[in-house]
Coordinates of C-alpha atoms and ligand atoms in Angstrom, one line a residue:
X32 CA 17.7 7.7 18.5
X33 CA 21.3 9.1 18.0
X34 CA 21.5 12.6 18.3
X35 CA 23.1 13.0 14.9
X36 CA 20.1 11.5 13.5
X37 CA 17.7 13.9 15.4
X38 CA 20.0 16.6 13.8
X39 CA 19.4 15.3 10.3
X40 CA 15.7 15.4 10.6
X41 CA 15.8 19.0 12.2
X42 CA 14.5 18.0 15.4
X43 CA 15.7 19.7 18.7
X44 CA 16.5 17.2 21.3
X45 CA 16.0 19.5 24.4
X46 CA 12.3 20.4 23.4
X47 CA 11.2 16.9 22.4
X48 CA 8.7 16.2 25.1
X49 CA 7.1 19.8 24.8
X50 CA 3.5 20.1 23.6
X51 CA 4.4 23.5 22.3
X52 CA 7.2 21.9 20.3
X53 CA 4.9 19.5 18.5
X54 CA 2.7 22.5 17.5
X55 CA 5.6 24.5 16.4
X56 CA 6.9 21.5 14.2
X57 CA 3.2 21.3 12.7
X58 CA 3.2 25.2 12.0
X59 CA 6.6 25.0 10.4
X60 CA 5.6 22.3 8.0
X61 CA 4.0 23.6 4.8
X62 CA 2.4 20.2 4.3
X63 CA 0.3 20.2 7.7
X64 CA -2.3 22.0 5.6
X65 CA -2.9 18.7 3.7
X66 CA -4.6 17.3 6.8
X67 CA -7.6 19.9 6.1
X68 CA -8.3 17.7 3.0
X69 CA -9.4 14.7 5.2
X70 CA -12.3 14.1 7.6
X71 CA -10.6 12.9 10.9
X72 CA -13.4 11.1 13.0
X73 CA -14.0 12.8 16.2
X74 CA -13.7 10.8 19.5
X75 CA -17.4 11.2 19.7
X76 CA -17.9 9.5 16.1
X77 CA -15.7 6.7 17.3
X78 CA -17.8 5.9 20.5
X79 CA -21.1 6.5 18.8
X80 CA -22.8 3.0 18.3
X81 CA -25.7 4.2 16.2
X82 CA -25.2 4.3 12.5
X83 CA -23.5 7.2 10.9
X84 CA -21.3 10.1 12.3
X85 CA -22.2 12.6 15.0
X86 CA -19.6 15.1 14.2
X87 CA -20.4 18.5 12.8
X88 CA -17.3 18.2 10.4
X89 CA -19.1 15.3 8.4
X90 CA -21.5 16.9 5.9
X91 CA -24.5 14.8 6.9
X92 CA -23.6 14.3 10.7
X93 CA -26.7 14.1 12.7
X94 CA -25.2 16.2 15.1
X95 CA -26.9 16.1 18.6
X96 CA -25.7 17.3 21.6
X97 CA -22.1 16.3 21.9
X98 CA -19.6 17.0 24.7
X99 CA -16.3 19.0 23.8
X100 CA -14.3 16.0 24.3
X101 CA -16.4 14.1 21.8
X102 CA -15.9 16.9 19.4
X103 CA -12.2 16.3 19.7
X104 CA -10.4 14.8 16.8
X105 CA -9.5 11.1 17.3
X106 CA -5.6 10.1 17.1
X107 CA -5.7 7.9 13.9
X108 CA -2.7 6.0 13.3
X109 CA -4.1 3.4 11.2
X110 CA -3.5 4.5 7.8
X111 CA -1.6 1.3 7.0
X112 CA -4.6 -0.8 7.2
X113 CA -7.4 1.8 6.1
X114 CA -6.7 5.2 5.1
X115 CA -8.8 8.1 6.1
X116 CA -11.6 9.7 3.8
X117 CA -10.5 12.7 1.8
X118 CA -13.3 15.3 1.8
X119 CA -13.3 15.6 -1.6
X120 CA -14.6 11.9 -2.0
X121 CA -18.1 12.7 -1.3
X122 CA -18.1 15.3 -4.0
X123 CA -16.6 13.2 -6.6
X124 CA -18.9 10.3 -5.7
X125 CA -21.7 12.5 -6.2
X126 CA -20.6 13.4 -9.3
X127 CA -20.6 10.0 -10.3
X128 CA -24.0 9.5 -9.0
X129 CA -25.4 12.3 -11.0
X130 CA -23.7 11.0 -14.2
X131 CA -25.2 7.5 -13.9
X132 CA -28.5 9.2 -12.7
X133 CA -28.7 11.5 -15.9
X134 CA -26.8 9.5 -18.4
X135 CA -27.5 5.8 -17.8
X136 CA -25.2 3.7 -20.2
X137 CA -24.2 6.8 -21.9
X138 CA -22.1 7.7 -19.0
X139 CA -19.4 5.3 -20.4
X140 CA -19.1 7.1 -23.4
X141 CA -20.1 10.8 -23.3
X142 CA -17.4 13.2 -23.9
X143 CA -17.9 16.1 -21.6
X144 CA -16.8 19.5 -22.7
X145 CA -15.1 20.4 -19.3
X146 CA -12.7 17.5 -19.5
X147 CA -14.2 14.9 -17.3
X148 CA -13.4 11.5 -18.6
X149 CA -16.2 9.0 -19.5
X150 CA -16.1 5.9 -17.5
X151 CA -14.7 4.2 -20.4
X152 CA -11.6 6.3 -20.2
X153 CA -11.4 6.3 -16.5
X154 CA -8.5 3.7 -16.5
X155 CA -6.5 6.1 -18.6
X156 CA -7.1 9.1 -16.6
X157 CA -5.8 7.4 -13.4
X158 CA -2.4 6.4 -15.0
X159 CA -0.5 9.6 -14.7
X160 CA -0.9 10.1 -11.2
X161 CA -0.5 6.5 -10.3
X162 CA 2.6 6.1 -12.2
X163 CA 4.3 9.0 -10.6
X164 CA 3.6 7.2 -7.2
X165 CA 5.4 4.2 -8.2
X166 CA 8.1 5.5 -10.5
X167 CA 6.6 3.9 -13.6
X168 CA 5.6 4.9 -17.2
X169 CA 2.0 5.6 -17.4
X170 CA 1.8 2.5 -19.7
X171 CA 3.1 0.4 -17.0
X172 CA 0.3 0.8 -14.6
X173 CA -3.1 0.2 -14.2
X174 CA -6.1 0.5 -11.7
X175 CA -7.8 -2.8 -11.5
X176 CA -9.4 -5.7 -9.7
X177 CA -8.1 -6.2 -6.1
X178 CA -4.6 -6.8 -4.5
X179 CA -4.7 -10.7 -4.2
X180 CA -6.6 -11.1 -7.3
X181 CA -4.1 -8.9 -8.9
X182 CA -1.3 -11.2 -7.6
X183 CA -2.9 -14.3 -8.9
X184 CA -3.3 -12.7 -12.3
X185 CA 0.5 -11.5 -12.5
X186 CA 1.3 -15.0 -10.9
X187 CA -0.6 -16.5 -13.8
X188 CA 1.5 -14.8 -16.3
X189 CA 5.0 -14.9 -14.5
X190 CA 5.2 -18.2 -12.7
X191 CA 5.7 -20.5 -15.4
X192 CA 7.2 -23.5 -13.6
X193 CA 9.2 -25.9 -15.5
X194 CA 10.7 -29.4 -14.6
X195 CA 13.8 -27.7 -13.2
X196 CA 12.6 -24.5 -12.1
X197 CA 9.4 -24.6 -10.2
X198 CA 9.7 -22.9 -6.5
X199 CA 8.3 -19.6 -5.4
X200 CA 10.2 -17.9 -2.9
X201 CA 8.2 -15.6 -0.4
X202 CA 9.0 -14.4 3.1
X203 CA 8.0 -16.4 6.3
X204 CA 6.0 -13.8 7.8
X205 CA 4.2 -12.7 4.5
X206 CA 0.7 -11.3 4.8
X207 CA -1.3 -14.5 4.9
X208 CA -3.2 -13.8 1.7
X209 CA 0.0 -13.7 -0.3
X210 CA 0.9 -17.0 1.1
X211 CA -2.3 -18.6 0.4
X212 CA -2.1 -16.9 -3.2
X213 CA 1.6 -18.3 -3.9
X214 CA 0.5 -21.8 -2.1
X215 CA -2.7 -22.1 -4.4
X216 CA -0.6 -21.1 -7.6
X217 CA 1.9 -24.0 -6.8
X218 CA -1.3 -26.6 -6.2
X219 CA -2.8 -25.1 -9.5
X220 CA 0.4 -26.4 -11.1
X221 CA -0.1 -30.0 -9.6
X222 CA 3.1 -29.3 -7.6
X223 CA 3.9 -30.1 -3.9
X224 CA 3.8 -27.8 -1.0
X225 CA 7.5 -28.0 -0.6
X226 CA 7.7 -25.9 -3.8
X227 CA 7.1 -22.8 -1.6
X228 CA 10.2 -21.7 0.0
X229 CA 9.9 -19.0 2.8
X230 CA 12.6 -16.7 4.1
X231 CA 12.6 -16.7 7.9
X232 CA 14.5 -14.1 10.0
X233 CA 17.7 -15.8 11.6
X234 CA 16.6 -14.6 15.0
X235 CA 13.3 -16.0 16.4
X236 CA 12.8 -12.6 18.5
X237 CA 13.5 -10.2 15.7
X238 CA 11.7 -9.9 12.4
X239 CA 14.5 -8.1 10.6
X240 CA 15.6 -9.8 7.1
X241 CA 18.9 -8.2 6.3
X242 CA 19.4 -8.0 2.4
X243 CA 22.5 -10.3 2.7
X244 CA 20.2 -13.0 4.4
X245 CA 17.6 -12.6 1.5
X246 CA 20.1 -12.8 -1.1
X247 CA 21.6 -15.9 0.2
X248 CA 18.2 -17.7 0.5
X249 CA 17.3 -16.6 -3.1
X250 CA 21.0 -17.9 -4.2
X251 CA 20.7 -21.1 -2.5
X252 CA 17.3 -22.0 -4.2
X253 CA 18.0 -20.3 -7.7
X254 CA 18.5 -23.3 -9.8
X255 CA 15.0 -24.5 -8.9
X256 CA 13.2 -21.2 -8.6
X257 CA 10.7 -19.8 -11.0
X258 CA 9.3 -16.7 -9.1
X259 CA 10.5 -14.5 -6.0
X260 CA 7.3 -12.8 -4.6
X261 CA 8.2 -10.1 -1.7
X262 CA 6.5 -7.1 -0.1
X263 CA 8.0 -3.9 -0.6
X264 CA 7.2 -2.9 3.3
X265 CA 6.6 -5.9 5.6
X266 CA 3.1 -5.4 7.1
X267 CA 4.1 -6.5 10.4
X268 CA 7.4 -5.2 11.1
X269 CA 7.3 -2.1 9.0
X270 CA 10.7 -3.2 7.2
X271 CA 11.4 -1.4 3.9
X272 CA 13.3 -3.9 1.7
X273 CA 16.1 -3.0 -0.8
X274 CA 13.6 -3.5 -3.9
X275 CA 16.5 -2.4 -6.6
X276 CA 19.5 -4.6 -4.9
X277 CA 17.0 -7.7 -4.4
X278 CA 15.4 -7.2 -8.0
X279 CA 19.0 -7.1 -9.6
X280 CA 20.0 -10.2 -7.6
X281 CA 16.9 -12.0 -9.1
X282 CA 17.9 -11.0 -12.6
X283 CA 21.4 -11.9 -12.3
X284 CA 20.2 -15.5 -11.6
X285 CA 17.3 -15.3 -14.3
X286 CA 14.5 -15.3 -11.8
X287 CA 11.7 -13.0 -12.3
X288 CA 10.5 -11.0 -9.3
X289 CA 7.3 -9.4 -8.4
X290 CA 6.5 -6.8 -5.3
X291 CA 3.5 -6.5 -3.3
X292 CA 3.5 -2.8 -2.5
X293 CA 0.5 -2.7 -0.3
X294 CA 2.3 -1.1 2.6
X295 CA 4.9 0.8 0.4
X296 CA 2.4 2.7 -2.4
X297 CA 1.7 6.2 -1.3
X298 CA 4.2 5.7 1.7
X299 CA 7.6 5.5 0.1
X300 CA 8.7 6.7 -3.4
X301 CA 9.7 3.7 -5.3
X302 CA 11.2 3.8 -8.8
X303 CA 9.8 0.4 -10.4
X304 CA 10.8 1.3 -13.9
X305 CA 14.3 2.1 -13.2
X306 CA 14.6 -0.5 -10.9
X307 CA 13.8 -3.1 -13.5
X308 CA 11.0 -4.7 -11.3
X309 CA 9.0 -7.3 -13.4
X310 CA 5.4 -6.6 -11.8
X311 CA 3.9 -5.3 -8.6
X312 CA 0.7 -5.0 -7.2
X313 CA -1.0 -2.9 -4.5
X314 CA -4.2 -2.0 -2.9
X315 CA -5.5 1.5 -3.0
X316 CA -6.9 1.8 0.6
X317 CA -4.2 2.2 3.0
X318 CA -1.9 4.9 2.6
X319 CA -3.9 5.6 -0.8
X320 CA -7.1 6.7 0.6
X321 CA -9.6 5.2 -1.9
X322 CA -12.0 3.4 0.7
X323 CA -12.4 0.0 2.2
X324 CA -11.7 -2.8 -0.3
X325 CA -11.6 -0.3 -3.2
X326 CA -10.2 -1.4 -6.7
X327 CA -6.2 -2.0 -6.6
X328 CA -3.4 -1.2 -9.0
X329 CA -0.7 -3.1 -10.7
X330 CA 2.6 -2.5 -12.7
X331 CA 4.2 -4.6 -15.5
X332 CA 7.5 -3.6 -16.6
X333 CA 7.5 -2.1 -20.3
X334 CA 9.6 -5.0 -21.5
X335 CA 7.2 -7.4 -20.5
X336 CA 3.9 -5.5 -21.8
X337 CA 4.7 -5.5 -25.5
X338 CA 2.4 -6.7 -28.1
X339 CA 4.1 -7.6 -31.3
X340 CA 3.3 -8.8 -34.8
X341 CA 4.4 -12.6 -35.1
X342 CA 7.1 -12.9 -37.7
X343 CA 5.5 -14.9 -40.4
X344 CA 8.3 -17.0 -41.3
X345 CA 8.9 -18.4 -37.5
X346 CA 5.4 -18.2 -36.4
X347 CA 5.1 -21.7 -34.9
X348 CA 8.1 -21.1 -32.6
X349 CA 6.8 -17.6 -31.7
X350 CA 3.9 -19.4 -30.5
X351 CA 5.4 -21.9 -28.3
X352 CA 7.5 -19.2 -26.8
X353 CA 5.2 -16.5 -26.0
X354 CA 2.0 -18.4 -25.2
X355 CA 0.4 -16.8 -28.3
X356 CA -3.5 -16.8 -28.1
X357 CA -4.3 -15.6 -31.5
X358 CA -3.0 -15.8 -35.0
X359 CA -1.0 -12.8 -35.5
X360 CA 0.0 -11.3 -32.4
X361 CA 2.6 -12.2 -29.5
X362 CA 2.4 -11.2 -26.1
X363 CA 2.9 -12.4 -22.6
X364 CA 0.5 -15.0 -21.6
X365 CA -2.2 -14.1 -19.1
X366 CA -5.4 -14.7 -17.8
X367 CA -7.5 -12.6 -20.3
X368 CA -10.8 -10.7 -20.4
X369 CA -12.5 -8.1 -22.5
X370 CA -11.4 -4.9 -20.7
X371 CA -7.8 -6.0 -21.3
X372 CA -8.6 -5.7 -25.3
X373 CA -7.8 -2.8 -27.2
X374 CA -10.4 -0.3 -26.9
X375 CA -10.8 0.1 -30.7
X376 CA -12.0 -3.3 -31.0
X377 CA -13.1 -4.3 -27.8
X378 CA -16.9 -3.9 -28.8
X379 CA -16.2 -5.9 -32.0
X380 CA -17.4 -9.3 -30.2
X381 CA -15.5 -11.0 -32.7
X382 CA -13.4 -13.1 -30.3
X383 CA -9.9 -11.8 -31.5
X384 CA -8.4 -10.6 -28.2
X385 CA -5.9 -7.8 -29.0
X386 CA -4.4 -6.7 -26.0
X387 CA -3.8 -3.1 -25.1
X388 CA -0.1 -2.7 -24.9
X389 CA 1.2 -2.3 -21.6
X390 CA -0.3 -3.0 -18.1
X391 CA -3.7 -2.0 -19.1
X392 CA -3.6 -5.4 -21.6
X393 CA -3.9 -7.4 -17.9
X394 CA -7.2 -5.9 -17.2
X395 CA -10.0 -8.5 -17.0
X396 CA -13.2 -7.0 -16.2
X397 CA -15.2 -3.7 -16.7
X398 CA -13.8 -1.9 -13.6
X399 CA -16.4 -0.2 -11.1
X400 CA -16.5 3.4 -12.1
X401 CA -17.6 4.0 -8.3
X402 CA -14.2 2.7 -7.1
X403 CA -12.3 4.6 -9.7
X404 CA -13.9 7.9 -8.8
X405 CA -12.9 7.1 -5.1
X406 CA -9.3 6.5 -6.3
X407 CA -9.4 9.6 -8.3
X408 CA -10.4 11.5 -5.4
X409 CA -7.6 10.2 -3.4
X410 CA -5.1 10.5 -6.3
X411 CA -5.9 14.2 -6.5
X412 CA -5.0 14.8 -2.8
X413 CA -1.6 13.3 -3.6
X414 CA -1.5 15.7 -6.6
X415 CA -1.4 18.8 -4.3
X416 CA 2.3 17.4 -3.5
X417 CA 4.7 14.9 -4.7
X418 CA 5.8 11.6 -3.1
X419 CA 9.3 12.8 -2.6
X420 CA 8.1 15.8 -0.7
X421 CA 5.7 13.5 1.3
X422 CA 8.5 11.3 2.2
X423 CA 10.6 14.1 3.6
X424 CA 7.6 14.9 6.0
X425 CA 7.1 11.1 6.6
X426 CA 10.9 10.8 7.8
X427 CA 10.3 13.7 10.1
X428 CA 7.1 12.5 11.6
X429 CA 8.5 8.8 12.0
X430 CA 11.6 10.3 13.5
X431 CA 9.8 12.3 15.9
X432 CA 7.6 9.3 17.0
X433 CA 10.7 7.2 17.5
X434 CA 12.4 9.6 19.7
X435 CA 9.3 10.0 21.9
X436 CA 8.9 6.2 22.1
X437 CA 12.6 6.1 23.3
X438 CA 12.0 8.9 26.0
X439 CA 10.1 6.8 28.5
X440 CA 10.2 8.4 32.0
X441 CA 10.4 6.2 35.2
X442 CA 12.5 3.4 34.4
X443 CA 12.9 1.0 31.6
X444 CA 10.1 1.0 28.9
X445 CA 7.9 -2.0 28.8
X446 CA 8.2 -2.2 25.0
X447 CA 10.6 -2.4 22.2
X448 CA 10.6 -0.8 18.7
X449 CA 10.9 -4.0 16.3
X450 CA 10.9 -1.9 13.0
X451 CA 14.5 -1.1 11.7
X452 CA 15.9 2.3 13.3
X453 CA 17.5 3.1 10.0
X454 CA 15.1 5.5 8.2
X455 CA 16.0 4.2 4.8
X456 CA 14.7 0.6 5.9
X457 CA 11.2 1.7 6.8
X458 CA 8.4 3.8 6.0
X459 CA 5.8 5.6 8.1
X460 CA 5.2 2.7 10.4
X461 CA 6.9 1.8 13.7
X462 CA 6.1 -1.6 15.3
X463 CA 6.3 -1.6 19.0
X464 CA 6.5 -5.0 20.8
X465 CA 4.9 -4.8 24.5
X466 CA 6.3 -6.8 27.3
X467 CA 4.2 -10.1 27.8
X468 CA 0.7 -9.5 29.3
X469 CA 0.3 -5.8 28.7
X470 CA -1.4 -5.6 25.2
X471 CA -5.0 -5.7 26.3
X472 CA -4.7 -3.5 28.9
X473 CA -2.7 -0.6 26.9
X474 CA -5.0 -1.0 24.0
X475 CA -7.9 -0.7 26.1
X476 CA -6.7 2.5 27.8
X477 CA -5.6 4.3 24.6
X478 CA -8.5 3.2 22.5
X479 CA -11.0 4.6 25.3
X480 CA -9.4 7.9 24.9
X481 CA -9.6 8.0 21.1
X482 CA -6.3 6.4 19.7
X483 CA -6.9 4.3 16.6
X484 CA -4.3 2.0 15.8
X485 CA -3.5 -1.7 15.0
X486 CA -2.8 -4.7 17.4
X487 CA -0.9 -7.8 16.2
X488 CA -1.6 -10.5 18.7
X489 CA 0.0 -11.3 21.1
X490 CA 2.0 -8.3 21.9
X491 CA 2.7 -5.9 18.6
X492 CA 1.1 -2.7 18.1
X493 CA 1.5 -0.9 14.8
X494 CA 1.7 2.9 14.7
X495 CA 1.4 4.5 11.3
X496 CA 1.6 8.3 11.1
X497 CA 0.3 9.1 7.7
X498 CA 2.1 11.9 6.3
X499 CA -0.8 13.1 4.4
X500 CA -3.0 13.8 7.5
X501 CA -1.2 13.1 10.8
X502 CA 0.5 15.6 12.8
X503 CA 3.4 16.1 15.1
X504 CA 0.5 16.9 17.8
X505 CA -1.1 13.6 16.8
X506 CA 2.0 12.0 17.9
X507 CA 2.4 14.0 21.0
X508 CA -1.2 13.4 22.1
X509 CA -0.5 9.7 21.5
X510 CA 2.8 9.3 23.4
X511 CA 1.2 11.1 26.4
X512 CA -1.6 8.4 26.4
X513 CA 0.4 5.5 25.7
X514 CA 3.1 6.3 28.4
X515 CA 0.3 6.8 30.7
X516 CA -1.4 3.3 29.6
X517 CA 2.1 1.5 30.1
X518 CA 2.4 3.0 33.6
X519 CA -1.1 1.7 34.5
X520 CA -0.6 -1.7 32.8
X521 CA 2.6 -2.5 34.6
X522 CA 1.6 -1.1 37.8
X523 CA -1.4 -3.9 37.7
X524 CA 1.1 -6.6 36.5
X525 CA 3.5 -5.6 39.2
Ligands
PLP612 C1 0.7 -7.3 2.1 C2 -0.6 -7.6 1.9 N1 -1.2 -8.4 1.0 C3 -2.4 -8.7 0.7 C4 -3.2 -7.9 1.5 C5 -4.7 -8.3 1.0 O1 -5.3 -7.3 0.2 P1 -6.8 -7.6 -0.4 O2 -7.8 -8.1 0.6 O3 -6.9 -6.5 -1.0 O4 -6.6 -8.7 -1.7 C6 -3.1 -7.0 2.5 C7 -4.2 -6.2 3.1 O5 -5.3 -6.9 3.4 C8 -1.7 -6.6 2.7 O6 -1.5 -5.8 3.6
KYN613 N1 -8.4 -5.1 4.2 C1 -8.7 -5.3 5.6 C2 -10.0 -5.4 5.9 C3 -10.3 -5.6 7.1 C4 -9.3 -5.5 8.3 C5 -8.0 -5.2 7.7 C6 -7.6 -5.1 6.3 C7 -6.4 -4.9 6.0 O1 -6.1 -4.3 4.9 C8 -5.5 -5.4 6.7 C9 -3.9 -4.8 6.3 N2 -3.5 -5.6 5.2 C10 -2.9 -4.6 7.2 O2 -1.8 -5.0 7.1 O3 -3.3 -4.2 8.3

């Protein structure tokens, strides 16, 4: 890393490799205390093959005799796949269980004196905090369904192929679920697989996609394209795309664009409203720590969420243009369900669908209150800071990780960072490509020493220091083990 960047981030190059320095960086960072909001699995917890935790830091841990090493916290860099459990999640879920136990069906409606929302209003209770994370108006977001399902619902509304414009543009290494979703939308409209256009990196060995390259592919297909769907942060390379620029370009060519923010939400600040994004979807189980497979979220820009009275004199044309579903209202066509219906009339059972204005009108089913409760616990942790402050910490953590990876003692490092070195083009994650044949041996060594991270075969490790709970000391401990593993692996392979 350039020295000037270290200075910008506030790292002192001469002290980088010192353990004491890592601890000082933790001590000096006011946000370090947020780690305490989370349960960090111990090394013993990870090794334990019997069901349940062994460590004392988990409230129902069946703590038997464990060694000092087993009691040590693991080094968890996998928050880009599954975020850790906030301590308060158990308390919130207990509250949910108590409500269900004591109120039964009234839990949906009971107005509590102490301000807790009844289940029926939990979707609204999550809007404020969610909207802050993605730079939206509260009415533009809703917590509902799951990521791939939401992409389908949103594409059903925004992918409206015509004879002339029918293609979907995605990126060539899109997360497979996004690829399948786009492909199946195309098939659903009886269009050929060639209607899917993929943006691939110019270099076969470097996953980097420059904005210029992305814009040029979009321009090339503009006349025949009905939708662009891209990730805010690419899951494999960790590259953070220029959402504002690409969105503006698509709009200049009259193409709607949606963003999969799975790896961006809770990781980098985005401004979906100001950037005029048409729609976006995300999961709440990565940098947001709502639990495995928990309910997701979506954004629909205010201008697409309007529900208006049809002009009576022009009713037929309004119908044709807006996909009208009942006699008096116009709104964006969508795959509807009762939970998207206005709460005042939702329970009327009269088959007149009146959507809630905004993103909530895209809801389909009664959401799991258990999931909403877990997401609320996670959002309340985010509520202890704000995404801009968290991003500053994240920039420092990732810069420190990068600087440590770049200082390999004893020859050339047997790996290369494939995530952009420009901090503005990445979030927390750095992806590291190992020299061929080293992955299994390195992974085995670091995992057996309590490191948790993600491998993408054949040769990539994704290392994601989550700014809410990872520390500079975690990175120091990781680097020590990782470099030791590299030395052992390269010695073996010669
Ligand atoms: C970019 C991206 N899209 C889609 C998915 C799939 O999400 P889900 O299984 O919640 O639909 C994931 C993660 O699993 C992802 O990282
Ligand atoms: N939901 C999962 C279930 C099992 C294993 C991984 C996942 C992931 O979320 C992978 C994630 N999309 C990733 O980029 O790592």
